[in-house]
Amino acid sequence: MKLAAGSTVVRNGQLLDGTGAPPVPDAVLVVTDGRITYAGPVAGAPPVPPGARYIDAHGGTVMPGLVEAHFHPTYFNVAALEDLDIKYPVEYVTLLAACNAKLALECGYTAALSGGSLFNIDHWLKKAIENDLVPGPRLAASGREICGVGGLMDWNPDFRRIGMEGLVLLVNGADEARAAVRRLVKDGVEWVKTYPTGDAAAPDTNDHHTLCMTFDEMHAVVATAHNHGLKVTGHCRATAGIKNALRAGYDSIEHGTFLDDEALDLLLRRDVPCVPALQFEWASIEYGPQFGMGQRVIDGHRETLEAGAESARRILKAGGRLGMGGDYGFAWTPHGTYAKELTFFVKYVGLSPLETIRCATKTGAEIMGRGEEIGTLERGKLADVLVIDGDVPADFAILEDRSRFLAVMQGGVVKAGRLAHQTG
Ligand SMILES: [Zn+2]
């Protein structure tokens, strides 16, 4: 991705650096050749480099670009899981994924970790974004997900003679788990996404207390992935599934819903981050009935929401790390509404705005494995920056409103926001 040439000075705003530190009023951010060279109070700012371009924050907020830590670029606002795999051909889903990536960037998400994708679309989307062919967040790709045969993602009955080639690699036993990871290694992904457990969405045979992979399969995934330098995460609701994942050596946990003391201890021991993705549960309860969701599914989502919120609070209180990612791309949680996750964590889960921003920036970058480069506004880092017309900590929901974004920058280049439209 190209970096901006020359210098840009952002002034007349408060600075949130993404570390959780209190806002710096009347701050200055200096970007030179795409990297941050100063972020702090105006009093300590260096002389303005000659020829610098100015951005006036209008008394608003300057903060790091957001990191969506559970992004599904190929989910196209579906109302039924079945639609994810065979409703459209891969050619069309690729175009939809490019549109979703552009939208995510316009919403202030300058980086994202894919939680799984149809075929290997996210890997090639990442390449296209890095080569400036299409706009989008800096991506870490996962490609196809791995699930046990008969598990949550194995929904096509055998009589239909339709496999799950597009979305999921189905495995039986450790050998097949290793073989699946090796295919992903060849695909070039950075992360392996697995399904250790079921979900409220499948109450008959794979509900949120069901295991969908054995420990041996999960351990084989981790050993093979780590051997090739890949990281592993997984959809973990049931308590036993969370513990299996942590004992198998997972690098991150999606959801971490039914966490008990032992699971929390295992999580903290290796400082494994967790991405709860909770607004989806609330939206399922609220809007599910309009989409034909049955009562047992709604009840399961309610149980998931309450346990998931408590687990998230416990993790943060105990000094663990949470990423903000929301599984967006369902009909009731469409792409473009990603920041609802953040307001949800403040309003419903009880995190402070600054804690939530830290989770959505610094921790998100760390989970991606790019914490040295992005995620905070600190000297030397890439200038992935949001300039927002408003006081974000005081009026947190403005993060949901793209019209309030003055600039969305990647590497110092203004890619979206009002200023992007002005300068063409
Ligand atoms: Zn997901």
GROMACS .gro file of N, CA and C in nm, residues 90-181:
model
  276
   90VAL      N    1  -1.864  -1.789  -0.708
   90VAL     CA    2  -1.748  -1.724  -0.645
   90VAL      C    3  -1.715  -1.592  -0.714
   91GLU      N    4  -1.740  -1.583  -0.844
   91GLU     CA    5  -1.709  -1.458  -0.917
   91GLU      C    6  -1.787  -1.340  -0.859
   92TYR      N    7  -1.916  -1.364  -0.836
   92TYR     CA    8  -2.000  -1.255  -0.785
   92TYR      C    9  -1.969  -1.223  -0.639
   93VAL      N   10  -1.943  -1.328  -0.560
   93VAL     CA   11  -1.911  -1.304  -0.419
   93VAL      C   12  -1.780  -1.227  -0.404
   94THR      N   13  -1.689  -1.248  -0.498
   94THR     CA   14  -1.563  -1.173  -0.495
   94THR      C   15  -1.591  -1.023  -0.510
   95LEU      N   16  -1.682  -0.988  -0.601
   95LEU     CA   17  -1.717  -0.847  -0.619
   95LEU      C   18  -1.788  -0.792  -0.495
   96LEU      N   19  -1.877  -0.873  -0.438
   96LEU     CA   20  -1.945  -0.829  -0.316
   96LEU      C   21  -1.844  -0.805  -0.204
   97ALA      N   22  -1.744  -0.892  -0.196
   97ALA     CA   23  -1.641  -0.878  -0.092
   97ALA      C   24  -1.562  -0.749  -0.111
   98ALA      N   25  -1.533  -0.714  -0.236
   98ALA     CA   26  -1.461  -0.588  -0.262
   98ALA      C   27  -1.545  -0.468  -0.218
   99CYS      N   28  -1.677  -0.476  -0.243
   99CYS     CA   29  -1.767  -0.367  -0.199
   99CYS      C   30  -1.769  -0.358  -0.047
  100ASN      N   31  -1.772  -0.473   0.020
  100ASN     CA   32  -1.774  -0.472   0.167
  100ASN      C   33  -1.645  -0.414   0.223
  101ALA      N   34  -1.534  -0.443   0.158
  101ALA     CA   35  -1.405  -0.391   0.205
  101ALA      C   36  -1.401  -0.238   0.191
  102LYS      N   37  -1.451  -0.186   0.079
  102LYS     CA   38  -1.455  -0.041   0.059
  102LYS      C   39  -1.542   0.025   0.166
  103LEU      N   40  -1.656  -0.037   0.191
  103LEU     CA   41  -1.748   0.016   0.292
  103LEU      C   42  -1.683   0.017   0.430
  104ALA      N   43  -1.612  -0.091   0.463
  104ALA     CA   44  -1.547  -0.099   0.595
  104ALA      C   45  -1.446   0.015   0.611
  105LEU      N   46  -1.371   0.042   0.506
  105LEU     CA   47  -1.274   0.153   0.514
  105LEU      C   48  -1.347   0.286   0.532
  106GLU      N   49  -1.456   0.306   0.459
  106GLU     CA   50  -1.534   0.430   0.473
  106GLU      C   51  -1.590   0.445   0.615
  107CYS      N   52  -1.611   0.333   0.683
  107CYS     CA   53  -1.662   0.335   0.820
  107CYS      C   54  -1.549   0.353   0.922
  108GLY      N   55  -1.428   0.375   0.874
  108GLY     CA   56  -1.317   0.403   0.966
  108GLY      C   57  -1.235   0.281   1.004
  109TYR      N   58  -1.264   0.169   0.941
  109TYR     CA   59  -1.187   0.047   0.971
  109TYR      C   60  -1.069   0.038   0.873
  110THR      N   61  -0.952   0.072   0.924
  110THR     CA   62  -0.834   0.076   0.838
  110THR      C   63  -0.760  -0.057   0.837
  111ALA      N   64  -0.803  -0.151   0.923
  111ALA     CA   65  -0.745  -0.286   0.923
  111ALA      C   66  -0.851  -0.383   0.972
  112ALA      N   67  -0.837  -0.510   0.929
  112ALA     CA   68  -0.935  -0.611   0.969
  112ALA      C   69  -0.874  -0.750   0.963
  113LEU      N   70  -0.916  -0.833   1.058
  113LEU     CA   71  -0.877  -0.973   1.060
  113LEU      C   72  -0.995  -1.055   1.011
  114SER      N   73  -0.973  -1.129   0.903
  114SER     CA   74  -1.082  -1.208   0.847
  114SER      C   75  -1.114  -1.325   0.938
  115GLY      N   76  -1.243  -1.343   0.963
  115GLY     CA   77  -1.289  -1.458   1.042
  115GLY      C   78  -1.331  -1.573   0.953
  116GLY      N   79  -1.285  -1.572   0.830
  116GLY     CA   80  -1.320  -1.678   0.735
  116GLY      C   81  -1.386  -1.621   0.612
  117SER      N   82  -1.365  -1.690   0.499
  117SER     CA   83  -1.409  -1.635   0.371
  117SER      C   84  -1.445  -1.748   0.277
  118LEU      N   85  -1.534  -1.719   0.184
  118LEU     CA   86  -1.564  -1.817   0.078
  118LEU      C   87  -1.437  -1.835  -0.008
  119PHE      N   88  -1.408  -1.961  -0.040
  119PHE     CA   89  -1.286  -1.995  -0.113
  119PHE      C   90  -1.168  -1.920  -0.052
  120ASN      N   91  -1.086  -1.859  -0.135
  120ASN     CA   92  -0.969  -1.790  -0.083
  120ASN      C   93  -0.980  -1.642  -0.115
  121ILE      N   94  -1.104  -1.594  -0.118
  121ILE     CA   95  -1.129  -1.457  -0.163
  121ILE      C   96  -1.057  -1.356  -0.075
  122ASP      N   97  -1.058  -1.378   0.057
  122ASP     CA   98  -1.000  -1.274   0.144
  122ASP      C   99  -0.850  -1.258   0.120
  123HIS      N  100  -0.784  -1.369   0.087
  123HIS     CA  101  -0.640  -1.361   0.059
  123HIS      C  102  -0.613  -1.274  -0.064
  124TRP      N  103  -0.692  -1.295  -0.169
  124TRP     CA  104  -0.671  -1.217  -0.293
  124TRP      C  105  -0.723  -1.075  -0.279
  125LEU      N  106  -0.825  -1.058  -0.196
  125LEU     CA  107  -0.873  -0.923  -0.165
  125LEU      C  108  -0.763  -0.845  -0.092
  126LYS      N  109  -0.697  -0.913   0.001
  126LYS     CA  110  -0.586  -0.852   0.073
  126LYS      C  111  -0.477  -0.806  -0.025
  127LYS      N  112  -0.445  -0.892  -0.122
  127LYS     CA  113  -0.343  -0.856  -0.222
  127LYS      C  114  -0.388  -0.732  -0.301
  128ALA      N  115  -0.515  -0.733  -0.343
  128ALA     CA  116  -0.566  -0.622  -0.423
  128ALA      C  117  -0.564  -0.491  -0.343
  129ILE      N  118  -0.593  -0.500  -0.214
  129ILE     CA  119  -0.590  -0.380  -0.129
  129ILE      C  120  -0.446  -0.334  -0.110
  130GLU      N  121  -0.357  -0.428  -0.087
  130GLU     CA  122  -0.215  -0.391  -0.067
  130GLU      C  123  -0.155  -0.330  -0.193
  131ASN      N  124  -0.206  -0.373  -0.307
  131ASN     CA  125  -0.156  -0.318  -0.434
  131ASN      C  126  -0.235  -0.197  -0.481
  132ASP      N  127  -0.320  -0.143  -0.393
  132ASP     CA  128  -0.399  -0.022  -0.423
  132ASP      C  129  -0.490  -0.038  -0.544
  133LEU      N  130  -0.534  -0.160  -0.571
  133LEU     CA  131  -0.629  -0.182  -0.681
  133LEU      C  132  -0.770  -0.150  -0.635
  134VAL      N  133  -0.801  -0.186  -0.511
  134VAL     CA  134  -0.932  -0.155  -0.453
  134VAL      C  135  -0.908  -0.102  -0.311
  135PRO      N  136  -0.998  -0.012  -0.264
  135PRO     CA  137  -0.982   0.039  -0.128
  135PRO      C  138  -1.036  -0.060  -0.025
  136GLY      N  139  -0.973  -0.063   0.091
  136GLY     CA  140  -1.022  -0.151   0.197
  136GLY      C  141  -0.928  -0.153   0.314
  137PRO      N  142  -0.968  -0.221   0.423
  137PRO     CA  143  -0.880  -0.231   0.539
  137PRO      C  144  -0.757  -0.315   0.505
  138ARG      N  145  -0.646  -0.290   0.572
  138ARG     CA  146  -0.533  -0.383   0.565
  138ARG      C  147  -0.586  -0.515   0.621
  139LEU      N  148  -0.569  -0.623   0.549
  139LEU     CA  149  -0.633  -0.748   0.589
  139LEU      C  150  -0.534  -0.852   0.637
  140ALA      N  151  -0.577  -0.934   0.732
  140ALA     CA  152  -0.513  -1.063   0.760
  140ALA      C  153  -0.615  -1.167   0.717
  141ALA      N  154  -0.575  -1.259   0.629
  141ALA     CA  155  -0.671  -1.351   0.567
  141ALA      C  156  -0.676  -1.486   0.639
  142SER      N  157  -0.793  -1.550   0.630
  142SER     CA  158  -0.813  -1.684   0.688
  142SER      C  159  -0.857  -1.787   0.584
  143GLY      N  160  -0.913  -1.740   0.473
  143GLY     CA  161  -0.962  -1.834   0.373
  143GLY      C  162  -1.073  -1.923   0.428
  144ARG      N  163  -1.073  -2.047   0.380
  144ARG     CA  164  -1.179  -2.139   0.424
  144ARG      C  165  -1.161  -2.180   0.569
  145GLU      N  166  -1.273  -2.204   0.636
  145GLU     CA  167  -1.270  -2.242   0.777
  145GLU      C  168  -1.265  -2.394   0.788
  146ILE      N  169  -1.232  -2.444   0.907
  146ILE     CA  170  -1.224  -2.588   0.931
  146ILE      C  171  -1.328  -2.626   1.036
  147CYS      N  172  -1.405  -2.732   1.006
  147CYS     CA  173  -1.507  -2.779   1.101
  147CYS      C  174  -1.512  -2.932   1.092
  148GLY      N  175  -1.548  -2.996   1.201
  148GLY     CA  176  -1.565  -3.141   1.199
  148GLY      C  177  -1.688  -3.181   1.116
  149VAL      N  178  -1.682  -3.299   1.054
  149VAL     CA  179  -1.797  -3.352   0.980
  149VAL      C  180  -1.917  -3.362   1.076
  150GLY      N  181  -2.032  -3.318   1.030
  150GLY     CA  182  -2.152  -3.321   1.114
  150GLY      C  183  -2.160  -3.204   1.211
  151GLY      N  184  -2.062  -3.114   1.207
  151GLY     CA  185  -2.060  -3.000   1.297
  151GLY      C  186  -2.141  -2.882   1.246
  152LEU      N  187  -2.126  -2.768   1.314
  152LEU     CA  188  -2.209  -2.650   1.289
  152LEU      C  189  -2.215  -2.610   1.141
  153MET      N  190  -2.102  -2.617   1.071
  153MET     CA  191  -2.097  -2.566   0.934
  153MET      C  192  -2.127  -2.673   0.828
  154ASP      N  193  -2.154  -2.796   0.871
  154ASP     CA  194  -2.178  -2.906   0.777
  154ASP      C  195  -2.329  -2.923   0.759
  155TRP      N  196  -2.390  -2.823   0.695
  155TRP     CA  197  -2.537  -2.821   0.695
  155TRP      C  198  -2.601  -2.884   0.572
  156ASN      N  199  -2.527  -2.913   0.468
  156ASN     CA  200  -2.590  -2.973   0.350
  156ASN      C  201  -2.610  -3.123   0.370
  157PRO      N  202  -2.736  -3.171   0.369
  157PRO     CA  203  -2.756  -3.315   0.386
  157PRO      C  204  -2.694  -3.393   0.271
  158ASP      N  205  -2.648  -3.515   0.300
  158ASP     CA  206  -2.575  -3.593   0.199
  158ASP      C  207  -2.661  -3.621   0.075
  159PHE      N  208  -2.795  -3.634   0.091
  159PHE     CA  209  -2.877  -3.668  -0.026
  159PHE      C  210  -2.876  -3.559  -0.132
  160ARG      N  211  -2.838  -3.438  -0.092
  160ARG     CA  212  -2.833  -3.331  -0.192
  160ARG      C  213  -2.704  -3.337  -0.275
  161ARG      N  214  -2.610  -3.415  -0.229
  161ARG     CA  215  -2.483  -3.432  -0.301
  161ARG      C  216  -2.413  -3.298  -0.326
  162ILE      N  217  -2.424  -3.211  -0.227
  162ILE     CA  218  -2.352  -3.083  -0.234
  162ILE      C  219  -2.251  -3.084  -0.120
  163GLY      N  220  -2.126  -3.064  -0.149
  163GLY     CA  221  -2.025  -3.058  -0.044
  163GLY      C  222  -2.021  -2.919   0.017
  164MET      N  223  -1.914  -2.888   0.087
  164MET     CA  224  -1.897  -2.754   0.143
  164MET      C  225  -1.764  -2.698   0.094
  165GLU      N  226  -1.734  -2.718  -0.033
  165GLU     CA  227  -1.603  -2.680  -0.085
  165GLU      C  228  -1.572  -2.532  -0.068
  166GLY      N  229  -1.675  -2.448  -0.079
  166GLY     CA  230  -1.648  -2.305  -0.080
  166GLY      C  231  -1.611  -2.247   0.053
  167LEU      N  232  -1.688  -2.279   0.155
  167LEU     CA  233  -1.678  -2.205   0.280
  167LEU      C  234  -1.595  -2.277   0.385
  168VAL      N  235  -1.603  -2.409   0.386
  168VAL     CA  236  -1.546  -2.484   0.499
  168VAL      C  237  -1.476  -2.610   0.448
  169LEU      N  238  -1.367  -2.647   0.515
  169LEU     CA  239  -1.303  -2.776   0.494
  169LEU      C  240  -1.351  -2.866   0.608
  170LEU      N  241  -1.422  -2.973   0.574
  170LEU     CA  242  -1.477  -3.062   0.676
  170LEU      C  243  -1.379  -3.175   0.703
  171VAL      N  244  -1.355  -3.202   0.831
  171VAL     CA  245  -1.251  -3.299   0.866
  171VAL      C  246  -1.306  -3.405   0.961
  172ASN      N  247  -1.251  -3.527   0.947
  172ASN     CA  248  -1.277  -3.639   1.037
  172ASN      C  249  -1.142  -3.689   1.086
  173GLY      N  250  -1.106  -3.655   1.208
  173GLY     CA  251  -0.982  -3.706   1.264
  173GLY      C  252  -0.863  -3.614   1.239
  174ALA      N  253  -0.755  -3.644   1.313
  174ALA     CA  254  -0.636  -3.557   1.311
  174ALA      C  255  -0.569  -3.553   1.174
  175ASP      N  256  -0.567  -3.666   1.104
  175ASP     CA  257  -0.501  -3.668   0.972
  175ASP      C  258  -0.569  -3.571   0.875
  176GLU      N  259  -0.702  -3.575   0.873
  176GLU     CA  260  -0.773  -3.484   0.783
  176GLU      C  261  -0.760  -3.338   0.829
  177ALA      N  262  -0.749  -3.318   0.960
  177ALA     CA  263  -0.728  -3.181   1.010
  177ALA      C  264  -0.593  -3.128   0.961
  178ARG      N  265  -0.492  -3.213   0.968
  178ARG     CA  266  -0.359  -3.171   0.918
  178ARG      C  267  -0.366  -3.141   0.768
  179ALA      N  268  -0.434  -3.230   0.694
  179ALA     CA  269  -0.444  -3.213   0.548
  179ALA      C  270  -0.514  -3.081   0.515
  180ALA      N  271  -0.617  -3.046   0.592
  180ALA     CA  272  -0.691  -2.921   0.567
  180ALA      C  273  -0.601  -2.801   0.590
  181VAL      N  274  -0.523  -2.804   0.697
  181VAL     CA  275  -0.433  -2.691   0.724
  181VAL      C  276  -0.330  -2.679   0.613
   0.00000   0.00000   0.00000
